[in-house]
PDB file of C-alpha atoms in Angstrom:
ATOM      1  CA  MET A   1     -89.519  67.821  -9.910  1.00 51.00           C
ATOM      2  CA  GLU A   2     -88.074  65.918 -13.103  1.00 49.00           C
ATOM      3  CA  ALA A   3     -89.633  64.015 -16.348  1.00 56.00           C
ATOM      4  CA  THR A   4     -87.892  60.851 -16.286  1.00 47.00           C
ATOM      5  CA  ASN A   5     -86.933  57.757 -17.559  1.00 47.00           C
ATOM      6  CA  SER A   6     -84.958  55.642 -16.307  1.00 46.00           C
ATOM      7  CA  ASN A   7     -85.824  53.216 -18.892  1.00 48.00           C
ATOM      8  CA  PRO A   8     -85.188  49.657 -17.540  1.00 51.00           C
ATOM      9  CA  THR A   9     -86.472  46.491 -19.556  1.00 55.00           C
ATOM     10  CA  SER A  10     -87.620  43.038 -18.763  1.00 55.00           C
ATOM     11  CA  THR A  11     -86.772  40.493 -20.681  1.00 59.00           C
ATOM     12  CA  ALA A  12     -88.599  37.946 -18.972  1.00 77.00           C
ATOM     13  CA  ALA A  13     -91.029  35.827 -20.622  1.00 85.00           C
ATOM     14  CA  ALA A  14     -94.550  37.495 -19.545  1.00 90.00           C
ATOM     15  CA  GLU A  15     -97.102  34.946 -17.798  1.00 94.00           C
ATOM     16  CA  LEU A  16    -100.240  33.849 -19.701  1.00 95.00           C
ATOM     17  CA  LEU A  17    -102.736  34.973 -17.240  1.00 95.00           C
ATOM     18  CA  CYS A  18    -104.817  32.051 -16.083  1.00 93.00           C
ATOM     19  CA  GLY A  19    -106.998  31.471 -12.155  1.00 90.00           C
ATOM     20  CA  VAL A  20    -104.067  30.521 -10.008  1.00 92.00           C
ATOM     21  CA  ASN A  21    -101.889  33.738 -11.097  1.00 93.00           C
ATOM     22  CA  ALA A  22    -104.342  36.121 -11.570  1.00 94.00           C
ATOM     23  CA  LYS A  23    -105.525  35.346  -7.321  1.00 93.00           C
ATOM     24  CA  ALA A  24    -102.285  35.874  -6.419  1.00 94.00           C
ATOM     25  CA  LEU A  25    -101.975  39.177  -8.281  1.00 95.00           C
ATOM     26  CA  LEU A  26    -105.419  40.278  -6.559  1.00 95.00           C
ATOM     27  CA  ASP A  27    -103.407  39.051  -3.271  1.00 95.00           C
ATOM     28  CA  SER A  28    -100.538  40.760  -3.732  1.00 95.00           C
ATOM     29  CA  VAL A  29    -101.674  44.759  -4.809  1.00 96.00           C
ATOM     30  CA  ASP A  30    -103.921  47.538  -3.258  1.00 95.00           C
ATOM     31  CA  ALA A  31    -104.043  49.936  -6.247  1.00 96.00           C
ATOM     32  CA  PHE A  32    -104.537  48.997 -10.272  1.00 97.00           C
ATOM     33  CA  LEU A  33    -103.465  51.478 -12.855  1.00 97.00           C
ATOM     34  CA  PHE A  34    -105.491  51.660 -15.761  1.00 97.00           C
ATOM     35  CA  ASP A  35    -104.901  52.804 -19.039  1.00 96.00           C
ATOM     36  CA  CYS A  36    -107.772  54.106 -21.198  1.00 95.00           C
ATOM     37  CA  ASP A  37    -107.753  54.028 -25.025  1.00 91.00           C
ATOM     38  CA  GLY A  38    -107.358  49.957 -25.719  1.00 92.00           C
ATOM     39  CA  VAL A  39    -107.941  48.890 -22.069  1.00 96.00           C
ATOM     40  CA  ILE A  40    -111.278  50.711 -21.012  1.00 96.00           C
ATOM     41  CA  TRP A  41    -112.389  51.805 -24.109  1.00 94.00           C
ATOM     42  CA  LYS A  42    -111.547  51.895 -27.551  1.00 90.00           C
ATOM     43  CA  GLY A  43    -113.127  55.327 -29.163  1.00 84.00           C
ATOM     44  CA  ASP A  44    -116.434  56.140 -27.926  1.00 87.00           C
ATOM     45  CA  LYS A  45    -117.214  52.277 -27.146  1.00 91.00           C
ATOM     46  CA  LEU A  46    -116.486  49.983 -23.972  1.00 95.00           C
ATOM     47  CA  ILE A  47    -114.478  47.040 -24.401  1.00 95.00           C
ATOM     48  CA  ASP A  48    -117.084  44.593 -23.142  1.00 93.00           C
ATOM     49  CA  GLY A  49    -116.914  43.432 -19.975  1.00 94.00           C
ATOM     50  CA  THR A  50    -115.092  46.479 -18.492  1.00 95.00           C
ATOM     51  CA  PRO A  51    -117.469  47.747 -16.029  1.00 95.00           C
ATOM     52  CA  GLU A  52    -118.209  44.494 -14.364  1.00 95.00           C
ATOM     53  CA  THR A  53    -114.821  44.144 -13.777  1.00 95.00           C
ATOM     54  CA  LEU A  54    -114.066  47.851 -12.086  1.00 96.00           C
ATOM     55  CA  GLU A  55    -117.008  47.186  -9.609  1.00 95.00           C
ATOM     56  CA  MET A  56    -115.371  43.941  -8.836  1.00 95.00           C
ATOM     57  CA  LEU A  57    -112.143  45.388  -8.370  1.00 95.00           C
ATOM     58  CA  ARG A  58    -113.629  47.790  -5.871  1.00 96.00           C
ATOM     59  CA  SER A  59    -115.766  45.724  -4.587  1.00 95.00           C
ATOM     60  CA  MET A  60    -112.654  43.623  -3.185  1.00 94.00           C
ATOM     61  CA  GLY A  61    -111.328  47.379  -2.222  1.00 95.00           C
ATOM     62  CA  LYS A  62    -108.870  47.910  -4.564  1.00 96.00           C
ATOM     63  CA  LYS A  63    -107.596  51.485  -5.416  1.00 95.00           C
ATOM     64  CA  LEU A  64    -108.739  52.210  -9.463  1.00 97.00           C
ATOM     65  CA  ILE A  65    -106.640  55.206 -11.363  1.00 96.00           C
ATOM     66  CA  PHE A  66    -107.215  55.690 -14.594  1.00 97.00           C
ATOM     67  CA  VAL A  67    -103.496  57.115 -16.245  1.00 96.00           C
ATOM     68  CA  THR A  68    -103.875  58.150 -19.846  1.00 94.00           C
ATOM     69  CA  ASN A  69    -101.596  59.974 -22.958  1.00 93.00           C
ATOM     70  CA  ASN A  70    -104.553  60.931 -24.897  1.00 91.00           C
ATOM     71  CA  SER A  71    -104.258  64.682 -24.221  1.00 94.00           C
ATOM     72  CA  THR A  72    -108.038  65.743 -26.229  1.00 93.00           C
ATOM     73  CA  LYS A  73    -109.411  66.039 -23.296  1.00 94.00           C
ATOM     74  CA  SER A  74    -109.136  67.327 -19.262  1.00 95.00           C
ATOM     75  CA  ARG A  75    -109.643  65.609 -16.792  1.00 95.00           C
ATOM     76  CA  PHE A  76    -112.991  67.398 -16.376  1.00 95.00           C
ATOM     77  CA  GLN A  77    -114.022  66.221 -19.747  1.00 95.00           C
ATOM     78  CA  TYR A  78    -112.622  62.315 -18.901  1.00 96.00           C
ATOM     79  CA  ALA A  79    -114.997  62.124 -16.094  1.00 96.00           C
ATOM     80  CA  ASN A  80    -118.014  63.594 -18.091  1.00 96.00           C
ATOM     81  CA  LYS A  81    -117.145  60.537 -20.373  1.00 96.00           C
ATOM     82  CA  PHE A  82    -116.364  57.626 -17.903  1.00 96.00           C
ATOM     83  CA  ARG A  83    -120.246  58.700 -16.606  1.00 96.00           C
ATOM     84  CA  SER A  84    -121.913  59.119 -19.861  1.00 95.00           C
ATOM     85  CA  LEU A  85    -120.343  55.476 -21.024  1.00 95.00           C
ATOM     86  CA  GLY A  86    -122.445  54.281 -17.644  1.00 95.00           C
ATOM     87  CA  LEU A  87    -119.206  54.209 -15.637  1.00 96.00           C
ATOM     88  CA  SER A  88    -118.344  56.026 -12.072  1.00 92.00           C
ATOM     89  CA  VAL A  89    -114.895  57.699 -11.688  1.00 95.00           C
ATOM     90  CA  SER A  90    -114.402  60.688 -10.656  1.00 94.00           C
ATOM     91  CA  GLN A  91    -111.923  63.562 -11.365  1.00 94.00           C
ATOM     92  CA  ASP A  92    -109.650  62.900  -8.673  1.00 93.00           C
ATOM     93  CA  GLU A  93    -109.080  59.306 -10.363  1.00 95.00           C
ATOM     94  CA  ILE A  94    -107.969  60.582 -13.247  1.00 96.00           C
ATOM     95  CA  PHE A  95    -104.338  61.634 -14.306  1.00 94.00           C
ATOM     96  CA  SER A  96    -104.295  62.520 -18.289  1.00 95.00           C
ATOM     97  CA  SER A  97    -100.801  63.935 -19.931  1.00 95.00           C
ATOM     98  CA  SER A  98    -102.912  67.316 -20.505  1.00 96.00           C
ATOM     99  CA  TYR A  99    -102.715  67.332 -16.524  1.00 96.00           C
ATOM    100  CA  ALA A 100     -99.283  66.647 -16.460  1.00 95.00           C
ATOM    101  CA  ALA A 101     -98.503  69.251 -18.337  1.00 97.00           C
ATOM    102  CA  ALA A 102     -99.751  71.966 -16.283  1.00 97.00           C
ATOM    103  CA  MET A 103     -98.186  70.013 -13.650  1.00 95.00           C
ATOM    104  CA  TYR A 104     -94.999  70.399 -14.819  1.00 95.00           C
ATOM    105  CA  LEU A 105     -95.220  74.156 -15.232  1.00 97.00           C
ATOM    106  CA  LYS A 106     -96.664  74.802 -12.057  1.00 95.00           C
ATOM    107  CA  VAL A 107     -93.925  72.389 -10.378  1.00 93.00           C
ATOM    108  CA  ASN A 108     -91.230  73.355 -11.912  1.00 95.00           C
ATOM    109  CA  GLN A 109     -92.170  77.086 -10.756  1.00 96.00           C
ATOM    110  CA  PHE A 110     -93.015  78.875 -14.826  1.00 98.00           C
ATOM    111  CA  PRO A 111     -93.277  82.368 -14.490  1.00 97.00           C
ATOM    112  CA  LEU A 112     -97.361  82.969 -14.654  1.00 95.00           C
ATOM    113  CA  GLU A 113     -96.403  86.371 -16.186  1.00 96.00           C
ATOM    114  CA  LYS A 114     -95.469  84.005 -19.503  1.00 98.00           C
ATOM    115  CA  LYS A 115     -97.998  82.599 -22.080  1.00 98.00           C
ATOM    116  CA  VAL A 116     -97.871  78.882 -23.326  1.00 98.00           C
ATOM    117  CA  TYR A 117     -98.896  78.140 -26.945  1.00 98.00           C
ATOM    118  CA  VAL A 118    -100.100  74.823 -27.486  1.00 98.00           C
ATOM    119  CA  ILE A 119    -100.262  73.020 -30.257  1.00 98.00           C
ATOM    120  CA  GLY A 120    -103.011  70.203 -29.182  1.00 97.00           C
ATOM    121  CA  GLY A 121    -106.270  69.979 -28.296  1.00 95.00           C
ATOM    122  CA  GLU A 122    -109.152  71.050 -25.859  1.00 96.00           C
ATOM    123  CA  GLY A 123    -107.750  69.340 -22.352  1.00 96.00           C
ATOM    124  CA  ILE A 124    -104.433  70.913 -22.436  1.00 98.00           C
ATOM    125  CA  VAL A 125    -105.837  74.569 -22.558  1.00 97.00           C
ATOM    126  CA  GLN A 126    -108.259  73.765 -20.260  1.00 97.00           C
ATOM    127  CA  GLU A 127    -105.773  71.879 -17.499  1.00 97.00           C
ATOM    128  CA  LEU A 128    -103.460  75.298 -18.166  1.00 98.00           C
ATOM    129  CA  GLN A 129    -105.873  77.938 -17.444  1.00 97.00           C
ATOM    130  CA  LEU A 130    -106.918  75.872 -14.217  1.00 96.00           C
ATOM    131  CA  SER A 131    -103.776  76.084 -13.195  1.00 96.00           C
ATOM    132  CA  GLY A 132    -103.705  80.054 -13.988  1.00 97.00           C
ATOM    133  CA  PHE A 133    -101.249  80.047 -16.950  1.00 98.00           C
ATOM    134  CA  THR A 134    -102.201  81.752 -20.219  1.00 98.00           C
ATOM    135  CA  ALA A 135    -102.717  79.593 -22.875  1.00 98.00           C
ATOM    136  CA  LEU A 136    -102.801  80.146 -26.758  1.00 97.00           C
ATOM    137  CA  GLY A 137    -103.333  78.127 -29.525  1.00 97.00           C
ATOM    138  CA  GLY A 138    -104.997  75.161 -29.313  1.00 96.00           C
ATOM    139  CA  PRO A 139    -108.327  74.624 -31.579  1.00 96.00           C
ATOM    140  CA  GLU A 140    -108.722  78.420 -32.325  1.00 96.00           C
ATOM    141  CA  ASP A 141    -105.728  78.137 -34.361  1.00 96.00           C
ATOM    142  CA  GLY A 142    -107.067  75.361 -36.193  1.00 94.00           C
ATOM    143  CA  GLU A 143    -108.577  77.027 -39.353  1.00 94.00           C
ATOM    144  CA  LYS A 144    -105.408  79.192 -39.403  1.00 94.00           C
ATOM    145  CA  ARG A 145    -102.975  79.166 -42.440  1.00 92.00           C
ATOM    146  CA  ALA A 146     -99.589  80.431 -42.757  1.00 89.00           C
ATOM    147  CA  GLN A 147     -98.661  81.983 -46.062  1.00 85.00           C
ATOM    148  CA  TRP A 148     -95.113  82.592 -47.684  1.00 85.00           C
ATOM    149  CA  LYS A 149     -95.111  86.065 -48.955  1.00 82.00           C
ATOM    150  CA  SER A 150     -91.934  88.142 -49.791  1.00 81.00           C
ATOM    151  CA  ASN A 151     -90.545  90.667 -47.110  1.00 78.00           C
ATOM    152  CA  CYS A 152     -93.218  89.308 -44.626  1.00 81.00           C
ATOM    153  CA  LEU A 153     -92.454  88.537 -41.232  1.00 86.00           C
ATOM    154  CA  PHE A 154     -94.451  85.459 -39.122  1.00 91.00           C
ATOM    155  CA  GLU A 155     -95.118  87.459 -36.152  1.00 91.00           C
ATOM    156  CA  HIS A 156     -95.497  85.738 -32.779  1.00 95.00           C
ATOM    157  CA  ASP A 157     -95.842  86.724 -29.088  1.00 96.00           C
ATOM    158  CA  LYS A 158     -92.409  86.906 -27.592  1.00 97.00           C
ATOM    159  CA  ASP A 159     -93.852  86.272 -24.429  1.00 98.00           C
ATOM    160  CA  VAL A 160     -94.802  82.933 -24.706  1.00 98.00           C
ATOM    161  CA  GLY A 161     -92.250  80.469 -22.797  1.00 98.00           C
ATOM    162  CA  ALA A 162     -93.448  77.338 -23.640  1.00 98.00           C
ATOM    163  CA  VAL A 163     -94.686  75.675 -26.147  1.00 98.00           C
ATOM    164  CA  VAL A 164     -96.812  72.175 -25.346  1.00 98.00           C
ATOM    165  CA  VAL A 165     -97.647  69.802 -27.928  1.00 98.00           C
ATOM    166  CA  GLY A 166     -99.678  66.618 -27.841  1.00 97.00           C
ATOM    167  CA  LEU A 167    -102.581  65.001 -30.362  1.00 95.00           C
ATOM    168  CA  ASP A 168    -103.731  67.435 -32.661  1.00 96.00           C
ATOM    169  CA  PRO A 169    -107.174  66.407 -34.920  1.00 93.00           C
ATOM    170  CA  ASP A 170    -106.691  69.945 -36.288  1.00 94.00           C
ATOM    171  CA  ILE A 171    -103.081  69.942 -36.558  1.00 95.00           C
ATOM    172  CA  ASN A 172    -101.771  72.346 -39.764  1.00 96.00           C
ATOM    173  CA  TYR A 173     -98.740  74.560 -40.743  1.00 96.00           C
ATOM    174  CA  TYR A 174     -99.826  77.763 -39.344  1.00 97.00           C
ATOM    175  CA  LYS A 175     -98.868  76.063 -35.548  1.00 97.00           C
ATOM    176  CA  LEU A 176     -95.955  73.979 -36.989  1.00 97.00           C
ATOM    177  CA  GLN A 177     -94.557  77.453 -37.589  1.00 97.00           C
ATOM    178  CA  TYR A 178     -95.669  79.303 -34.691  1.00 97.00           C
ATOM    179  CA  GLY A 179     -94.591  76.533 -32.020  1.00 98.00           C
ATOM    180  CA  THR A 180     -91.141  76.562 -33.958  1.00 98.00           C
ATOM    181  CA  ILE A 181     -90.454  80.024 -34.395  1.00 97.00           C
ATOM    182  CA  CYS A 182     -91.585  80.315 -30.407  1.00 98.00           C
ATOM    183  CA  ILE A 183     -89.042  77.449 -29.469  1.00 98.00           C
ATOM    184  CA  ARG A 184     -86.094  78.756 -31.612  1.00 97.00           C
ATOM    185  CA  GLU A 185     -86.267  82.445 -31.034  1.00 97.00           C
ATOM    186  CA  ASN A 186     -87.540  82.787 -27.548  1.00 98.00           C
ATOM    187  CA  PRO A 187     -85.060  82.779 -25.203  1.00 97.00           C
ATOM    188  CA  GLY A 188     -84.988  80.157 -22.718  1.00 97.00           C
ATOM    189  CA  CYS A 189     -88.804  78.764 -24.322  1.00 98.00           C
ATOM    190  CA  LEU A 190     -89.597  75.607 -22.794  1.00 98.00           C
ATOM    191  CA  PHE A 191     -91.005  72.802 -25.665  1.00 98.00           C
ATOM    192  CA  ILE A 192     -93.336  70.062 -23.332  1.00 98.00           C
ATOM    193  CA  ALA A 193     -94.592  67.028 -25.009  1.00 98.00           C
ATOM    194  CA  THR A 194     -97.654  65.827 -23.507  1.00 97.00           C
ATOM    195  CA  ASN A 195     -96.408  62.279 -24.961  1.00 94.00           C
ATOM    196  CA  ARG A 196     -94.656  60.370 -28.060  1.00 92.00           C
ATOM    197  CA  ASP A 197     -97.092  57.926 -28.719  1.00 87.00           C
ATOM    198  CA  SER A 198     -97.200  56.526 -32.690  1.00 86.00           C
ATOM    199  CA  VAL A 199    -100.690  55.848 -33.216  1.00 83.00           C
ATOM    200  CA  GLY A 200    -104.233  55.614 -30.807  1.00 76.00           C
ATOM    201  CA  HIS A 201    -107.291  53.840 -31.029  1.00 69.00           C
ATOM    202  CA  MET A 202    -109.810  57.708 -31.442  1.00 76.00           C
ATOM    203  CA  THR A 203    -111.596  55.231 -33.008  1.00 75.00           C
ATOM    204  CA  ASP A 204    -112.678  51.691 -32.439  1.00 73.00           C
ATOM    205  CA  LEU A 205    -112.728  50.008 -35.637  1.00 76.00           C
ATOM    206  CA  GLN A 206    -109.028  51.742 -36.373  1.00 82.00           C
ATOM    207  CA  GLU A 207    -105.504  52.560 -34.968  1.00 81.00           C
ATOM    208  CA  TRP A 208    -105.154  56.634 -35.592  1.00 89.00           C
ATOM    209  CA  PRO A 209    -101.346  58.570 -36.334  1.00 91.00           C
ATOM    210  CA  GLY A 210    -100.817  59.798 -32.283  1.00 90.00           C
ATOM    211  CA  ALA A 211     -98.713  62.873 -30.798  1.00 93.00           C
ATOM    212  CA  GLY A 212     -95.796  60.872 -30.969  1.00 94.00           C
ATOM    213  CA  CYS A 213     -95.772  62.029 -34.851  1.00 95.00           C
ATOM    214  CA  MET A 214     -96.882  66.075 -34.003  1.00 96.00           C
ATOM    215  CA  VAL A 215     -93.602  65.941 -31.535  1.00 97.00           C
ATOM    216  CA  GLY A 216     -91.605  64.748 -34.133  1.00 97.00           C
ATOM    217  CA  ALA A 217     -92.016  67.641 -36.160  1.00 97.00           C
ATOM    218  CA  ILE A 218     -92.077  70.317 -33.996  1.00 98.00           C
ATOM    219  CA  CYS A 219     -88.747  68.297 -33.022  1.00 98.00           C
ATOM    220  CA  GLY A 220     -87.283  67.822 -36.618  1.00 97.00           C
ATOM    221  CA  SER A 221     -87.813  71.918 -37.442  1.00 97.00           C
ATOM    222  CA  THR A 222     -86.001  72.953 -33.540  1.00 97.00           C
ATOM    223  CA  GLU A 223     -83.971  70.013 -33.600  1.00 96.00           C
ATOM    224  CA  ARG A 224     -84.259  70.287 -29.812  1.00 97.00           C
ATOM    225  CA  LYS A 225     -86.207  66.624 -27.835  1.00 97.00           C
ATOM    226  CA  PRO A 226     -89.143  67.641 -25.794  1.00 97.00           C
ATOM    227  CA  ILE A 227     -89.356  67.034 -22.221  1.00 97.00           C
ATOM    228  CA  VAL A 228     -92.206  64.044 -21.978  1.00 96.00           C
ATOM    229  CA  VAL A 229     -94.721  64.562 -19.161  1.00 95.00           C
ATOM    230  CA  GLY A 230     -96.927  61.271 -19.714  1.00 93.00           C
ATOM    231  CA  LYS A 231     -95.939  57.555 -19.615  1.00 93.00           C
ATOM    232  CA  PRO A 232     -93.270  56.236 -20.166  1.00 92.00           C
ATOM    233  CA  SER A 233     -91.921  59.196 -18.105  1.00 89.00           C
ATOM    234  CA  THR A 234     -92.192  58.865 -14.203  1.00 86.00           C
ATOM    235  CA  PHE A 235     -93.406  62.118 -13.620  1.00 89.00           C
ATOM    236  CA  MET A 236     -97.472  61.419 -13.459  1.00 86.00           C
ATOM    237  CA  MET A 237     -96.300  57.950 -11.185  1.00 89.00           C
ATOM    238  CA  ASP A 238     -94.513  60.438  -8.875  1.00 88.00           C
ATOM    239  CA  PHE A 239     -96.913  63.239  -8.580  1.00 83.00           C
ATOM    240  CA  LEU A 240     -99.813  60.554  -8.216  1.00 85.00           C
ATOM    241  CA  LEU A 241     -97.184  58.787  -5.596  1.00 87.00           C
ATOM    242  CA  GLN A 242     -97.143  61.846  -3.604  1.00 83.00           C
ATOM    243  CA  LYS A 243    -101.212  62.223  -3.872  1.00 83.00           C
ATOM    244  CA  PHE A 244    -102.520  58.352  -2.683  1.00 84.00           C
ATOM    245  CA  ASN A 245     -99.415  57.957  -0.137  1.00 84.00           C
ATOM    246  CA  LEU A 246     -99.237  54.301  -2.455  1.00 85.00           C
ATOM    247  CA  SER A 247     -96.309  51.814  -2.513  1.00 88.00           C
ATOM    248  CA  THR A 248     -95.346  51.462  -5.849  1.00 92.00           C
ATOM    249  CA  TYR A 249     -94.801  47.430  -5.539  1.00 92.00           C
ATOM    250  CA  ARG A 250     -98.278  46.949  -4.921  1.00 94.00           C
ATOM    251  CA  MET A 251     -99.431  48.352  -8.229  1.00 96.00           C
ATOM    252  CA  CYS A 252     -99.795  46.956 -11.303  1.00 97.00           C
ATOM    253  CA  MET A 253     -99.905  48.896 -14.612  1.00 97.00           C
ATOM    254  CA  VAL A 254    -102.546  47.541 -16.748  1.00 98.00           C
ATOM    255  CA  GLY A 255    -102.043  48.832 -20.339  1.00 97.00           C
ATOM    256  CA  ASP A 256    -101.976  47.633 -24.029  1.00 95.00           C
ATOM    257  CA  ARG A 257     -98.819  49.271 -25.364  1.00 93.00           C
ATOM    258  CA  LEU A 258     -95.498  47.755 -24.589  1.00 95.00           C
ATOM    259  CA  ASP A 259     -93.708  51.542 -24.681  1.00 92.00           C
ATOM    260  CA  THR A 260     -95.893  53.412 -22.851  1.00 92.00           C
ATOM    261  CA  ASP A 261     -98.175  51.612 -20.233  1.00 95.00           C
ATOM    262  CA  ILE A 262     -95.313  48.299 -19.466  1.00 97.00           C
ATOM    263  CA  LEU A 263     -92.508  50.999 -19.355  1.00 95.00           C
ATOM    264  CA  PHE A 264     -94.646  53.355 -17.262  1.00 95.00           C
ATOM    265  CA  GLY A 265     -95.231  50.645 -14.780  1.00 96.00           C
ATOM    266  CA  GLN A 266     -91.534  49.183 -14.805  1.00 95.00           C
ATOM    267  CA  ASN A 267     -89.785  52.208 -14.860  1.00 92.00           C
ATOM    268  CA  ALA A 268     -91.832  53.108 -11.534  1.00 92.00           C
ATOM    269  CA  GLY A 269     -91.599  49.513 -10.057  1.00 94.00           C
ATOM    270  CA  CYS A 270     -95.058  48.585 -10.283  1.00 95.00           C
ATOM    271  CA  LYS A 271     -96.375  45.220 -11.442  1.00 97.00           C
ATOM    272  CA  THR A 272     -97.423  45.341 -15.197  1.00 98.00           C
ATOM    273  CA  LEU A 273    -100.623  43.740 -16.926  1.00 98.00           C
ATOM    274  CA  LEU A 274    -100.505  43.738 -20.457  1.00 98.00           C
ATOM    275  CA  VAL A 275    -103.493  43.541 -22.273  1.00 97.00           C
ATOM    276  CA  LEU A 276    -104.240  42.347 -26.159  1.00 96.00           C
ATOM    277  CA  SER A 277    -107.390  45.030 -26.772  1.00 94.00           C
ATOM    278  CA  GLY A 278    -105.793  47.496 -28.067  1.00 91.00           C
ATOM    279  CA  VAL A 279    -101.804  48.128 -29.834  1.00 90.00           C
ATOM    280  CA  THR A 280    -100.193  45.769 -28.833  1.00 94.00           C
ATOM    281  CA  THR A 281    -100.369  42.250 -30.629  1.00 94.00           C
ATOM    282  CA  LYS A 282     -99.426  38.878 -29.069  1.00 95.00           C
ATOM    283  CA  SER A 283     -96.553  38.769 -32.591  1.00 96.00           C
ATOM    284  CA  ILE A 284     -95.332  42.103 -31.098  1.00 95.00           C
ATOM    285  CA  LEU A 285     -95.429  40.589 -27.701  1.00 96.00           C
ATOM    286  CA  ASP A 286     -93.937  37.448 -28.836  1.00 94.00           C
ATOM    287  CA  ASP A 287     -90.924  39.179 -31.506  1.00 94.00           C
ATOM    288  CA  PRO A 288     -87.439  38.632 -30.723  1.00 93.00           C
ATOM    289  CA  SER A 289     -86.845  42.398 -31.091  1.00 95.00           C
ATOM    290  CA  ASN A 290     -88.807  43.206 -27.975  1.00 94.00           C
ATOM    291  CA  LYS A 291     -87.209  43.747 -25.065  1.00 93.00           C
ATOM    292  CA  ILE A 292     -90.027  44.686 -22.841  1.00 95.00           C
ATOM    293  CA  GLN A 293     -92.248  41.701 -20.894  1.00 96.00           C
ATOM    294  CA  PRO A 294     -94.508  42.715 -18.618  1.00 97.00           C
ATOM    295  CA  ASP A 295     -95.215  40.450 -15.871  1.00 97.00           C
ATOM    296  CA  TYR A 296     -98.836  38.796 -17.396  1.00 97.00           C
ATOM    297  CA  TYR A 297    -100.671  39.206 -20.462  1.00 97.00           C
ATOM    298  CA  THR A 298    -103.869  37.921 -21.047  1.00 97.00           C
ATOM    299  CA  SER A 299    -106.970  39.284 -23.908  1.00 96.00           C
ATOM    300  CA  LYS A 300    -108.733  41.902 -22.073  1.00 96.00           C
ATOM    301  CA  VAL A 301    -109.420  43.282 -18.376  1.00 96.00           C
ATOM    302  CA  SER A 302    -112.311  41.520 -18.220  1.00 95.00           C
ATOM    303  CA  ASP A 303    -110.187  37.896 -18.483  1.00 95.00           C
ATOM    304  CA  PHE A 304    -110.540  38.795 -14.594  1.00 91.00           C
ATOM    305  CA  LEU A 305    -113.415  37.747 -13.680  1.00 88.00           C
ATOM    306  CA  ASN A 306    -114.031  34.321 -15.620  1.00 86.00           C
ATOM    307  CA  PHE A 307    -110.270  33.699 -13.709  1.00 87.00           C
ATOM    308  CA  LEU A 308    -112.230  34.440 -10.532  1.00 79.00           C
ATOM    309  CA  GLY A 309    -115.192  32.086 -10.942  1.00 67.00           C
ATOM    310  CA  GLU A 310    -112.375  29.076 -11.625  1.00 52.00           C
TER     311      GLU A 310
END
């Protein structure tokens, strides 16, 4: 199974969601795919009306699936976060880019005797270990420092066969050197990116640098392009379709980013709904240079409640 991006873009103007087309959208789909950061929550704060909206959709028999590019948590950790915010979401309904990285290695028969170096959080490490792989780096290397000394060789594990790069709040020069030297010197070493998001809502008040800047650093030092397994790559979608036996034309991708969420849905042939509660603003959507137009847009997910009331 390849991580691909067919990159179709829509230039037809997006429709503002209203009572009429919201009802038509609900009638036309069986499943909703939701991004999390900027759609369900910002940081550790739920976006207003989210619990009631998800409950309403479930009561209508809609399948709900949560697809996030944030790799800092495993599916188990995300299920705990949903629970802590009062949302009943099972681990099987969650597809994170940390899980996608582990699944990419698994479906491509990455040798179990090889090791994986992680520039990222505990979520990637956990998912790799659950899939039977040996993970190095991650949070354990957060305090390490690389030192430039004469006649000093930077040691690295020659058995590392893949480097996975995701969002890493403890990024440092040691990790950059370790990942770089594995990719450049270990024969056949894979360079896998969980995603290339430029920014994300790590807190409820601000955007913070996303995994894209960590991935970009390794691209610069290795002069290699990564295999991207998160949105907008269709790898997660292919895996999801196998698991749930759904048809993409009966699905709607709901997200706050044009270049990941909406493009992800378009790549797979899903209907798409942009919410303006996260990264993308109305001015970005309307900018003449923007070539990615969702089918619909609205301010936040809970607008569905108001429209059905109409």
